[in-house]
Coordinates of C-alpha atoms in Angstrom, one line a residue:
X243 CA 50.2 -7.9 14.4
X244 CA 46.3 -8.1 15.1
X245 CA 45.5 -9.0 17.8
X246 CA 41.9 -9.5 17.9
X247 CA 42.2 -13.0 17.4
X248 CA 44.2 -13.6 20.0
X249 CA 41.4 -12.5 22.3
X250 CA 39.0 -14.9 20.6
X251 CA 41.2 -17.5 22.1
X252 CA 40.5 -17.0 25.0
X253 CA 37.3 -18.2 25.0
X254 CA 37.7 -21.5 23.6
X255 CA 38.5 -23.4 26.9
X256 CA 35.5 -22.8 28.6
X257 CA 33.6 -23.3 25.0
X258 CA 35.2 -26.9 23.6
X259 CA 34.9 -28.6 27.1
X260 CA 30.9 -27.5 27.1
X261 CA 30.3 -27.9 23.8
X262 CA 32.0 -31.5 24.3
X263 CA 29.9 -32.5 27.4
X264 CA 27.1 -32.4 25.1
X265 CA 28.4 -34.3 22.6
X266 CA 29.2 -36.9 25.2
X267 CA 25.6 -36.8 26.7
X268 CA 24.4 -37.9 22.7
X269 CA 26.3 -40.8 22.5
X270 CA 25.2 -42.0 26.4
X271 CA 25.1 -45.4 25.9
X272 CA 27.9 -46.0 23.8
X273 CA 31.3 -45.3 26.5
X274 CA 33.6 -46.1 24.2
X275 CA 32.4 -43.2 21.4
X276 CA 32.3 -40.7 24.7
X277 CA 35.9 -41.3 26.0
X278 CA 37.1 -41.0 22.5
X279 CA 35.2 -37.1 22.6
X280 CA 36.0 -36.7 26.5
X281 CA 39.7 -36.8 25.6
X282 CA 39.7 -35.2 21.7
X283 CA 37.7 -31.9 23.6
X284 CA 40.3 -32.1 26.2
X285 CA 43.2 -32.2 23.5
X286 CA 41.5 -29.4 22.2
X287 CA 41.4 -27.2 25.0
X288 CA 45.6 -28.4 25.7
X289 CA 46.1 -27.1 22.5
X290 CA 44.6 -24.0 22.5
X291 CA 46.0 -23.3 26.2
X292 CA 50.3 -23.8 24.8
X293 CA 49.2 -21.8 21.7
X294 CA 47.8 -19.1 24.4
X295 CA 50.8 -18.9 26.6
X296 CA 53.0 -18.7 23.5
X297 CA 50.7 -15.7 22.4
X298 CA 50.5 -14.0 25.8
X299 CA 54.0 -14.1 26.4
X300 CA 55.3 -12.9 23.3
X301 CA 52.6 -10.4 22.9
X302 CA 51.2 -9.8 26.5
X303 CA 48.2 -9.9 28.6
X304 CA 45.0 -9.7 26.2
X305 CA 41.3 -9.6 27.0
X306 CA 37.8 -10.6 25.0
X307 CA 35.1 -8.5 26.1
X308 CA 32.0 -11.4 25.4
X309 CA 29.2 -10.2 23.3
X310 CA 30.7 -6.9 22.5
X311 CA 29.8 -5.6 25.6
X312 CA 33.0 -3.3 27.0
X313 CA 34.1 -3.7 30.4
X314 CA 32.9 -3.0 33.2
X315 CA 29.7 -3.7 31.8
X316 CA 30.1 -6.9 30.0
X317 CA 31.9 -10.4 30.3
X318 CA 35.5 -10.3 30.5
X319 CA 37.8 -13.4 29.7
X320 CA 41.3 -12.1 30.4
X321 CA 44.7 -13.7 29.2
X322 CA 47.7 -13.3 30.8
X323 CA 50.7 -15.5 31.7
X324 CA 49.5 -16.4 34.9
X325 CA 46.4 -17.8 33.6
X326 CA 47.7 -19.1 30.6
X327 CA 50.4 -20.8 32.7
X328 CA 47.2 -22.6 34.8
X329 CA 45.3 -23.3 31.9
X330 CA 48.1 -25.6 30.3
X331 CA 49.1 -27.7 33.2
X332 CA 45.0 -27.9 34.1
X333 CA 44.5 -29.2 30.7
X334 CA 47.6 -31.3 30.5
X335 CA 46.7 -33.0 33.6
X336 CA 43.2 -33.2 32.9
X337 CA 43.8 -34.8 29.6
X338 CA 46.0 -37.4 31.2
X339 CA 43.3 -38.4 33.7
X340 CA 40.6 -38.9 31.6
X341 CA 42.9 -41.2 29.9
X342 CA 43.8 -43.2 32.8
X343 CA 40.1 -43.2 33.3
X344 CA 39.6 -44.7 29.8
X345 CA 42.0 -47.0 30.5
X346 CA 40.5 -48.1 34.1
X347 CA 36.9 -48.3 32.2
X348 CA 38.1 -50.7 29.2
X349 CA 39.9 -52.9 32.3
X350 CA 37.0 -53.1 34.6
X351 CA 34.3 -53.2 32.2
X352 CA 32.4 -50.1 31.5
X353 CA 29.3 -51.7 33.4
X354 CA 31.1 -51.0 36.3
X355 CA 30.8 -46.7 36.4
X356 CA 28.1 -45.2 35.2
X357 CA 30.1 -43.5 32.0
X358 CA 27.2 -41.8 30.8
X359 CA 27.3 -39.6 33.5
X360 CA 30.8 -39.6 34.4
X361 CA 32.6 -37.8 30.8
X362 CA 30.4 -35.4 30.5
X363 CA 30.7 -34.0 34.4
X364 CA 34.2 -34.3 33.7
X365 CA 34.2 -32.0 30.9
X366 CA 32.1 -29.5 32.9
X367 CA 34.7 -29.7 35.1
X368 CA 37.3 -28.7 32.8
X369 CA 34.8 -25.7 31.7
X370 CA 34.6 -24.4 35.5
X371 CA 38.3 -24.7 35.9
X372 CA 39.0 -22.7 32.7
X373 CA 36.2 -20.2 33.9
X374 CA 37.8 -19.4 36.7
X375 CA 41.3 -19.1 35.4
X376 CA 39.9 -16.5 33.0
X377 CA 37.4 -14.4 34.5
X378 CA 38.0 -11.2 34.5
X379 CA 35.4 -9.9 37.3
X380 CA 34.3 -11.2 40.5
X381 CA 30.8 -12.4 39.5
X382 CA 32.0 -14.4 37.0
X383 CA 35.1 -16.2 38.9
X384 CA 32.3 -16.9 41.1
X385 CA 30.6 -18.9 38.2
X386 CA 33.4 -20.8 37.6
X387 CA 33.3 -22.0 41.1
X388 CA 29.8 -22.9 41.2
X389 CA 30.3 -25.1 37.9
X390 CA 33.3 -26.7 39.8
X391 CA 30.9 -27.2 42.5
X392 CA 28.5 -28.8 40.5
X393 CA 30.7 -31.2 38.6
X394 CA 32.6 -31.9 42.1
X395 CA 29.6 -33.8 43.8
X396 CA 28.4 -35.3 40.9
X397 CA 32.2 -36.5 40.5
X398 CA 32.0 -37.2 44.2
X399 CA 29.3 -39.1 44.4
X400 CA 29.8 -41.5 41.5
X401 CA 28.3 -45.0 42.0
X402 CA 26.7 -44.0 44.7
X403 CA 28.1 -46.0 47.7
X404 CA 26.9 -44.9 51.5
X405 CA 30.7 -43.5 52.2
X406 CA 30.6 -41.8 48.8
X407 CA 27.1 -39.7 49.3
X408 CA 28.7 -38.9 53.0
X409 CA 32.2 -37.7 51.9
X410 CA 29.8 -35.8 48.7
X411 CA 27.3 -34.3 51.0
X412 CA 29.7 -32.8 53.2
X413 CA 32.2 -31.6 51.1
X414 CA 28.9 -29.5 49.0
X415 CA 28.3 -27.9 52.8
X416 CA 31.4 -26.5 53.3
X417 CA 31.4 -25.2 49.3
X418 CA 27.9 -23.8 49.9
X419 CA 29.5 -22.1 53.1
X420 CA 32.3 -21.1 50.7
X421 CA 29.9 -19.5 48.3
X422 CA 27.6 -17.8 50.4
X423 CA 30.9 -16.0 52.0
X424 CA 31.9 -15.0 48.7
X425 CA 28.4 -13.9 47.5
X426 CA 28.6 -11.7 51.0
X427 CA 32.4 -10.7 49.6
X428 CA 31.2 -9.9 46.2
X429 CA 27.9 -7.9 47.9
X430 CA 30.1 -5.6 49.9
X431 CA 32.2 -5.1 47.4
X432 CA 29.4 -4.0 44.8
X433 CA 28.6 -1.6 47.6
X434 CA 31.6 -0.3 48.7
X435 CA 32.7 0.6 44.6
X436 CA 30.0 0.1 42.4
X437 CA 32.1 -2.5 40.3
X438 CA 33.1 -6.4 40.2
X439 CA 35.0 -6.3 37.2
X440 CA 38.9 -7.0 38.8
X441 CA 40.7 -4.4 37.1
X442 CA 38.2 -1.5 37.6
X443 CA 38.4 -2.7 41.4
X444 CA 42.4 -2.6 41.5
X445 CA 41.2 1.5 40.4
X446 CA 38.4 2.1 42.4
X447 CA 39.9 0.5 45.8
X448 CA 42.5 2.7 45.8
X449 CA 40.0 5.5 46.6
X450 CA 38.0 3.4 48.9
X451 CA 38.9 3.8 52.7
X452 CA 41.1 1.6 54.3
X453 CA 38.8 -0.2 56.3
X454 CA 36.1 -1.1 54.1
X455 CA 38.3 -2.2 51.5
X456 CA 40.2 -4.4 54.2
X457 CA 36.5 -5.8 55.2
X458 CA 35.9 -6.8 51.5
X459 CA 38.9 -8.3 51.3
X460 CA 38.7 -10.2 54.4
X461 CA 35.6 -12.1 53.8
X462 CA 36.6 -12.9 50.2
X463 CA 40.0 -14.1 51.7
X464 CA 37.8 -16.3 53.6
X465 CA 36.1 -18.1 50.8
X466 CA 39.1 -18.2 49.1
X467 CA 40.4 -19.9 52.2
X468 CA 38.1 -22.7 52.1
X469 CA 38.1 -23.2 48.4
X470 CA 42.5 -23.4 49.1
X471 CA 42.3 -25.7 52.2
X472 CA 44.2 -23.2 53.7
X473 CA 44.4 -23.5 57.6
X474 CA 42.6 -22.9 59.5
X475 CA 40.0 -23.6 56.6
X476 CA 40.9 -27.0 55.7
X477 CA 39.9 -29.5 57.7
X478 CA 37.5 -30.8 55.0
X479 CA 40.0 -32.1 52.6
X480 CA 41.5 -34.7 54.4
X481 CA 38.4 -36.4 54.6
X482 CA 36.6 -36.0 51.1
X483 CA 39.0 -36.9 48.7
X484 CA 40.1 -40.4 49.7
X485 CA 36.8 -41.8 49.3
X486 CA 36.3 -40.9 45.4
X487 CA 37.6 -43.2 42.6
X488 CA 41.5 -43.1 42.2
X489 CA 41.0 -40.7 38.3
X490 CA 38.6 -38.2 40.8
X491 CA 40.7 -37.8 43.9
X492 CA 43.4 -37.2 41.5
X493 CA 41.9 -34.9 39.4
X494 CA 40.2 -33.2 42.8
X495 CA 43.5 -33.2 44.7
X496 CA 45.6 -31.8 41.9
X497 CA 43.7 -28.9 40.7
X498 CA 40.3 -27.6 42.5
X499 CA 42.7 -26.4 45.3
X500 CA 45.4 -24.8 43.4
X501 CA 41.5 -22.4 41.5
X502 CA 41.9 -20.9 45.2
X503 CA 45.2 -20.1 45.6
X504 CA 44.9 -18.8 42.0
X505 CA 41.7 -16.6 43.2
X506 CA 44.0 -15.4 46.4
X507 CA 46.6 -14.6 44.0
X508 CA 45.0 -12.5 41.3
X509 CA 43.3 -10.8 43.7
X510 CA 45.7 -10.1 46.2
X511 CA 48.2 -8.9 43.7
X512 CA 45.7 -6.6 42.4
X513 CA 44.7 -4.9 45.1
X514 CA 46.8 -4.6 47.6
X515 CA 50.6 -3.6 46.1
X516 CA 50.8 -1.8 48.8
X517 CA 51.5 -5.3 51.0
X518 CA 48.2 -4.8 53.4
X519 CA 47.9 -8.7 54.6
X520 CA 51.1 -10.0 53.6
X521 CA 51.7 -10.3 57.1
X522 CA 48.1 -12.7 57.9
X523 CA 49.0 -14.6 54.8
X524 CA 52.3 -15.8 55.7
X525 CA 51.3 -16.8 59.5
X526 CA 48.8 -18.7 57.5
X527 CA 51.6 -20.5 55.1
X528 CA 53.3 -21.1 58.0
X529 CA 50.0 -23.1 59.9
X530 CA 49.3 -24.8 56.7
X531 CA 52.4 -26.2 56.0
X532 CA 53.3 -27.4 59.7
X533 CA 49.4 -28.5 60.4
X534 CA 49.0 -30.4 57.3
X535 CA 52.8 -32.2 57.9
X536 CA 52.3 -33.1 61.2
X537 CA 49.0 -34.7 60.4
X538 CA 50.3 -36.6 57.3
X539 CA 52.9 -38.4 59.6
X540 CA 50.2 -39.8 62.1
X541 CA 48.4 -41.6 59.2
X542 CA 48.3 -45.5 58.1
X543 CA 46.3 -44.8 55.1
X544 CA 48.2 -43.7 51.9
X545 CA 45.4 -41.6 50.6
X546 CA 45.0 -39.2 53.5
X547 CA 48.7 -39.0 54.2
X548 CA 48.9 -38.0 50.9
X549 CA 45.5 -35.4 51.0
X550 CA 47.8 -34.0 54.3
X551 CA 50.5 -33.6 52.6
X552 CA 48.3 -31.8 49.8
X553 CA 47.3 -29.3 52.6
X554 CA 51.1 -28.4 53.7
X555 CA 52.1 -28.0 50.5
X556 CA 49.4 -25.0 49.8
X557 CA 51.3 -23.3 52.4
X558 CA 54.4 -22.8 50.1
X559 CA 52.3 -21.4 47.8
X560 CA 51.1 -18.9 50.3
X561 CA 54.0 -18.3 51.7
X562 CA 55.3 -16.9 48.2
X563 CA 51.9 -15.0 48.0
X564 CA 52.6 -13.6 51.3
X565 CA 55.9 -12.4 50.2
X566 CA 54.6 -9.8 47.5
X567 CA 57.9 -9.9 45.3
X568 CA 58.4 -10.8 42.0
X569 CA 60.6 -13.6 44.0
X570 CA 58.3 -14.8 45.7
X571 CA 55.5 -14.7 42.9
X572 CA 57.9 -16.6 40.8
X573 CA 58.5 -19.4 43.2
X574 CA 54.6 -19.5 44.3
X575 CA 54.0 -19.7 40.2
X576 CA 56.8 -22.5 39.7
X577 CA 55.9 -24.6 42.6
X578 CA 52.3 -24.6 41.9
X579 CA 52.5 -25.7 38.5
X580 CA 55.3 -28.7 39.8
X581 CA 52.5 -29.3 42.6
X582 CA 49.5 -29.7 40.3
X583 CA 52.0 -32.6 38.5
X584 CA 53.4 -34.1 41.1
X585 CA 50.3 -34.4 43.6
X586 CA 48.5 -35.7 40.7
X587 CA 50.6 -38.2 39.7
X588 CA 50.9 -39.5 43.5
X589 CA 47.3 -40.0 43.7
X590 CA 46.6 -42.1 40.4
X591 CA 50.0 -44.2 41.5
X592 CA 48.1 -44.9 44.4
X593 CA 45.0 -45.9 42.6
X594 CA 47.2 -48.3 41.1
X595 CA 48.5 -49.5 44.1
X596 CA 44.5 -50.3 45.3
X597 CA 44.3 -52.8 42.0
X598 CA 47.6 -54.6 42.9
X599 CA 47.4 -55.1 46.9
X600 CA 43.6 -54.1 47.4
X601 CA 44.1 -51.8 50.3
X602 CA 45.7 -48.4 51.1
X603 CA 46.3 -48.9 54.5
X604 CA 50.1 -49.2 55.4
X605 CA 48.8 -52.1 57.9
X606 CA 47.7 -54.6 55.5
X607 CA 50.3 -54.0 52.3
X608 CA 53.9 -54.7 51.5
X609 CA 56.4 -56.4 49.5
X610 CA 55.0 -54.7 46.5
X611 CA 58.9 -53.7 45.5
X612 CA 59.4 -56.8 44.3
X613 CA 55.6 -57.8 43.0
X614 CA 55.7 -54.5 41.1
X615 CA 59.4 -53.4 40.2
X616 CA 57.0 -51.0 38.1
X617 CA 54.7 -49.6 40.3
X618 CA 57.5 -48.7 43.2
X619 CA 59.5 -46.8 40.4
X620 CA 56.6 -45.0 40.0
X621 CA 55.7 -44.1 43.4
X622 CA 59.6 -43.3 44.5
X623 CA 59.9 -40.7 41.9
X624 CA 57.2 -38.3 42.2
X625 CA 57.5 -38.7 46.1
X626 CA 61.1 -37.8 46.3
X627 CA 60.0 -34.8 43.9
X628 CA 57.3 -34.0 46.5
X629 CA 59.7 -34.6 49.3
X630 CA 61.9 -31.7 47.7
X631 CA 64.9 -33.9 47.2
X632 CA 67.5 -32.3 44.5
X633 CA 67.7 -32.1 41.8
X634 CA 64.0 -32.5 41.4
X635 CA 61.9 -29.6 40.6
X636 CA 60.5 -29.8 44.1
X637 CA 63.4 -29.0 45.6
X638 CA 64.0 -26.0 42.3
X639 CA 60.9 -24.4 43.7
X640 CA 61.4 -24.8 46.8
X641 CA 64.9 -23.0 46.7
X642 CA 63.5 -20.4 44.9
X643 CA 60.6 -19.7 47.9
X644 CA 63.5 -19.9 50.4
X645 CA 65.8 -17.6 48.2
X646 CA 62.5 -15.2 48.3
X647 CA 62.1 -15.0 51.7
X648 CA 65.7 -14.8 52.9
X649 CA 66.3 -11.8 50.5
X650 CA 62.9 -10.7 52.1
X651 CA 65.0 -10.3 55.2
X652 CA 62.1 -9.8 58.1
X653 CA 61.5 -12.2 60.9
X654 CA 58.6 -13.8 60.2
X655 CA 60.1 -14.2 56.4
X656 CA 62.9 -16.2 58.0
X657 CA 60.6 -18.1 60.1
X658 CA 59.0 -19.5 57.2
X659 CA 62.1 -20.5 56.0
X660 CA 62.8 -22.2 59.0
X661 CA 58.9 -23.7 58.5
X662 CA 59.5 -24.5 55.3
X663 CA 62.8 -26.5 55.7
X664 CA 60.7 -28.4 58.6
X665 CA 57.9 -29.2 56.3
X666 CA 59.7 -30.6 53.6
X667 CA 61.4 -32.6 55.7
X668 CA 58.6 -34.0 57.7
X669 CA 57.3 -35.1 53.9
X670 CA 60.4 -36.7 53.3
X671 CA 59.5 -38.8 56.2
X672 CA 56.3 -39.4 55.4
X673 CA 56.6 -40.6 52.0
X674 CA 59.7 -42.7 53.4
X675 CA 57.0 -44.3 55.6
X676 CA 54.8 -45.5 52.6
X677 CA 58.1 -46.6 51.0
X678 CA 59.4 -48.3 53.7
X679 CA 55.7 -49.7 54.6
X680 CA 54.2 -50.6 51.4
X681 CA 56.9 -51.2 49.2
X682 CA 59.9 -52.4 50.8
X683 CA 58.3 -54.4 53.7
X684 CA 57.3 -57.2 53.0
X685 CA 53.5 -58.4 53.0
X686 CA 53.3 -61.3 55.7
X687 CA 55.2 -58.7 58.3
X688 CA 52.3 -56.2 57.9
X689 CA 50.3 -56.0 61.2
X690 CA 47.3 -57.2 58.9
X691 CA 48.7 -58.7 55.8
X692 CA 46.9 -61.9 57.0
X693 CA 43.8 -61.0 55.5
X694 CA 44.6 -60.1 52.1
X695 CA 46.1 -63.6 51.5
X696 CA 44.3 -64.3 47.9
X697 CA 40.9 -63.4 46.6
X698 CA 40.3 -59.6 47.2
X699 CA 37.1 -58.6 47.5
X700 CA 35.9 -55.6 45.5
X701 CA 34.6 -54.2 48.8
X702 CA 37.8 -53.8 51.0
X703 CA 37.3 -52.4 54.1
X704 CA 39.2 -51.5 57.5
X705 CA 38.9 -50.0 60.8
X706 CA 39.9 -46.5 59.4
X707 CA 37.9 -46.4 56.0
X708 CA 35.8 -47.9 53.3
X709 CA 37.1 -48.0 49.8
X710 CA 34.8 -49.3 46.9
X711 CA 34.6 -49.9 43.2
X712 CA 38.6 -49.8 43.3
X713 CA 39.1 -53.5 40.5
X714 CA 42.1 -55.6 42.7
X715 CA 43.9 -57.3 39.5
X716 CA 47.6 -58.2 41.4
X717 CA 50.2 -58.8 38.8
X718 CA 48.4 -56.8 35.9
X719 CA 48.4 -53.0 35.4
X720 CA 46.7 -51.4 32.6
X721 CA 48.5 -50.2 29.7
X722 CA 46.6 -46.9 29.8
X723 CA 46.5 -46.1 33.3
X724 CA 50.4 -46.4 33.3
X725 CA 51.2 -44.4 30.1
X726 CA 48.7 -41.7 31.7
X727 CA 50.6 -41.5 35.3
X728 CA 54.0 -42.2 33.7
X729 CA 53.2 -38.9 31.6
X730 CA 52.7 -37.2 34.7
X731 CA 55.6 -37.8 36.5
X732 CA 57.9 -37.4 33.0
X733 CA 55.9 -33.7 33.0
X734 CA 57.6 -33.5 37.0
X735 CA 61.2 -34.7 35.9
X736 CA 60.3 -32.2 32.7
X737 CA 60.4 -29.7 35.0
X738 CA 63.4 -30.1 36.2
X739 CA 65.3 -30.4 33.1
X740 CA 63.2 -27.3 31.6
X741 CA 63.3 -25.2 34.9
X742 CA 65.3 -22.4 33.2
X743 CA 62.6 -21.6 30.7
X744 CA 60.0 -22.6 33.2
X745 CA 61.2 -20.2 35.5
X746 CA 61.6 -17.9 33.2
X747 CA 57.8 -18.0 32.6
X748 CA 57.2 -17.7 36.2
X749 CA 59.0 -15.0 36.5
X750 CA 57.7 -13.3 33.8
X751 CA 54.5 -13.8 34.8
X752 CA 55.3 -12.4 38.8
X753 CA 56.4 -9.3 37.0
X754 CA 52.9 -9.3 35.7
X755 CA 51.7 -9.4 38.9
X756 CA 53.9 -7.3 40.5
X757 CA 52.8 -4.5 38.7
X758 CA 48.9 -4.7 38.1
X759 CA 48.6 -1.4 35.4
X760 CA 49.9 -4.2 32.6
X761 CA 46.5 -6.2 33.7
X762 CA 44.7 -3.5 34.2
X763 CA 45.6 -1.4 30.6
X764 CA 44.5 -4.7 28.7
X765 CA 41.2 -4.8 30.4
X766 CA 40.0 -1.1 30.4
X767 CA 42.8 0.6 27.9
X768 CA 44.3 -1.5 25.3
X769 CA 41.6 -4.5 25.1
X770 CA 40.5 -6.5 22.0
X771 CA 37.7 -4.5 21.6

């Protein structure tokens, strides 16, 4: 079979998302006409992204070289099932947002967000996320991040509210500090081999001396960190995302992490088979997990328990980084792809639950079990899932990491078992607490249920945080915004039914990893052209 075309693929999700924010900027003023592009562009790019993977893993990894230009010289997009794999539940869940979005716009009145702005960002978003899932050198992975960047404050700072422009300003510092390190990284790294094109680097480090090519990859590792929330790197998240509207923390909190763990893995995995900082990256999955668990119990509001819960659950994936099997690889693959669903799904529930009891905070809410038989089916599943119980796919890829690192056999591999079994069950607890709290309890026994008696204001605020622009509607749940975070949580439970063939991909695509001359013969050997 040709398979030139198949390389021209790649290139469409970073294309239709672009191409679609400036259709979306032409038709400004008329919202409706821009969601209905916002979430045909995003169809698109699901599309393409299943009719990748299916490609890629029947026929292998596959490259584009842009503008005809041959690597290292030129612009490579690079296919493989890793990516692929990231590109479909990105654009999955990004589709599904932006229709919850649409539905929260038509509820609230579109004069309430400033739409003209908001869909096209959004698809820019999209464009960075797809950049960086396919670059195929440094420079250009760094692009991706900077048009995440971008989009994020924009995203961030929507409506422009005092705690919004905070939350935004500080969470652009700490990317700026990310990028600079990784302009540093990419600098060094220039110097040290004369390349930034990943495959040629997986050749080239292999002849560079130990040190220096340890040096490069630390301060990379380090901006990679950051962009992760990896510990001791991410004490930012917790307080950036709860302050955005419900479709952006979701969105934010689901996927812009999971581009750094992806960044740590292709990079990692390429070069350094030879296990140099396995060791440093499972002492950090094992601060991650138990820092960001520990931190999710103390909290009253849902949305940061929920962002520290988002932290410990990066450490799982690092932990199967840190591994460097195909056993681990295949249970970091699996349990990121059940993370980006399950995490995202929790976060546009509780944007939900903001419209029925208009507050997050576990001191004000309850009864909403029986207001919202509804809305309490949909938080209980996907935080069960989260909480690893079986026969959820949390708890699938959760006994694949564990299998991984018992059949690893070392001490600190056990140790992270032993984290890991802590971890999840400290999330158990936590979610239990929301459940217990906000769902089961009722309202008029809530240390502040008082004050939400009738009459919500659209300004709700507390003695730990500020939320605005968040519609309180009790009794009422839009048809949209359900059917989007209902998807998301079927796409969990899908897991679970499907986790033979899903882990099958995983595995497939940790075999990939595990040995990087597949990668690198489709970049420099056996490209499209």
């Amino acid at each position: 079979m040709n398979r030139d075309w198949i390389g021209e693929l790649a290139a469409l999700p970073v294309l239709v998302p672009m191409l679609g924010a400036a259709a979306t900027l032409i038709f400004g003023r008329r919202p409706r006409t821009q969601s209905a592009l916002q979430i045909s562009a995003l169809t698109c790019v699901l599309a393409i992204s299943c009719l990748l993977l299916h490609l890629v893993d029947e026929y292998g990894t596959t490259a584009i070289q842009v503008g005809g230009w041959d690597a290292p010289i030129g612009i490579t997009l690079v296919v493989d099932r890793l990516s692929a794999t990231m590109l479909v539940v990105s654009s999955f869940v990004l589709l599904l947002v932006a229709i919850y979005g649409a539905g929260q716009s038509i509820s609230d009145g579109d004069e309430h967000q400033p739409t003209s702005i908001y869909r096209p960002t959004y698809l820019v978003l999209t464009a960075g996320v797809s950049m960086a899932f396919l670059a195929g050198d440094l420079f250009n992975l760094f692009v991706g991040f900077e048009i995440l960047l971008a989009a994020s404050f924009v995203l961030l700072t929507v409506g422009a509210t005092e705690e919004r422009i905070r939350t935004g300003v500080a969470y652009v510092m700490v990317s700026m500090v990310s990028s600079l390190i990784f302009l540093i990284g990419i600098g060094l790294t220039y110097a040290a081999t004369g390349t930034l094109n990943l495959a040629q680097l997986a050749e080239r480090l292999d002849a560079t001396p130990s040190g220096v090519r340890n040096a490069c990859y630390a301060v990379l590792l380090v901006a990679f960190g950051i962009k992760a929330a990896v510990f001791p790197l991410s004490s930012w998240l917790p307080d950036s995302y709860p302050t955005a509207p419900a479709p952006v923390t979701a969105v934010f909190a689901g996927l812009l992490t999971k581009v750094g763990v992806y960044a740590i893995i292709r990079t990692h995995t390429l070069w350094f088979p030879d296990g140099a900082f396995d060791d440093i990256l499972l002492v950090a999955g094992l601060a991650t997990m138990l820092v960001g668990v520990l931190g999710a119990v103390a909290q009253t509001d849902i949305r940061r328990l929920l962002s520290f819960t988002l932290v410990s659950h990066i450490g799982y994936m690092v932990f199967g980084i840190g591994l460097a099997t195909i056993a681990g690889l295949t249970g970091a693959v699996f349990y990121i792809a059940h993370h980006i669903l399950v995490q995202t799904a929790l976060f546009l529930t509780v944007g939900l639950v903001e419209r029925q009891a208009g507050s997050v905070s576990l001191r004000r809410i309850g009864g909403l079990a029986a207001a919202s038989p509804l809305l309490a089916v949909m938080f209980l599943v996907p935080a069960l899932n989260l909480g690893g119980i079986p026969p959820f796919s949390g708890f699938i890829g959760k006994v694949a990491l564990l299998e991984a690192g018992a059949a690893d056999g070392s001490v600190l591999a056990w140790v992270l078992v032993g984290g890991s079994v802590v971890t999840s069950l400290l999330t158990l607890y936590a979610v239990a607490r929301v459940w217990s709290k906000a769902f089961w309890r009722p309202r008029e026994e809530a240390p502040e249920g008082h004050l939400f008696a009738a009459n919500l204001p659209t300004l709700v605020e507390d003695s730990e945080d500020v939320h605005y622009d968040e519609r309180v509607d009790p009794g009422r749940m839009p048809r949209l915004m359900v059917f989007a975070t209902v998807g998301l949580i079927v796409a969990g439970l899908a897991m679970t039914v499907l986790a033979g063939p899903v882990l099958g991909i995983a595995e497939r695509a940790a075999d990939d990893l595990h040995n990087p001359d597949t990668y690198v013969k489709a970049v420099l050997g056996q490209g499209v052209r």
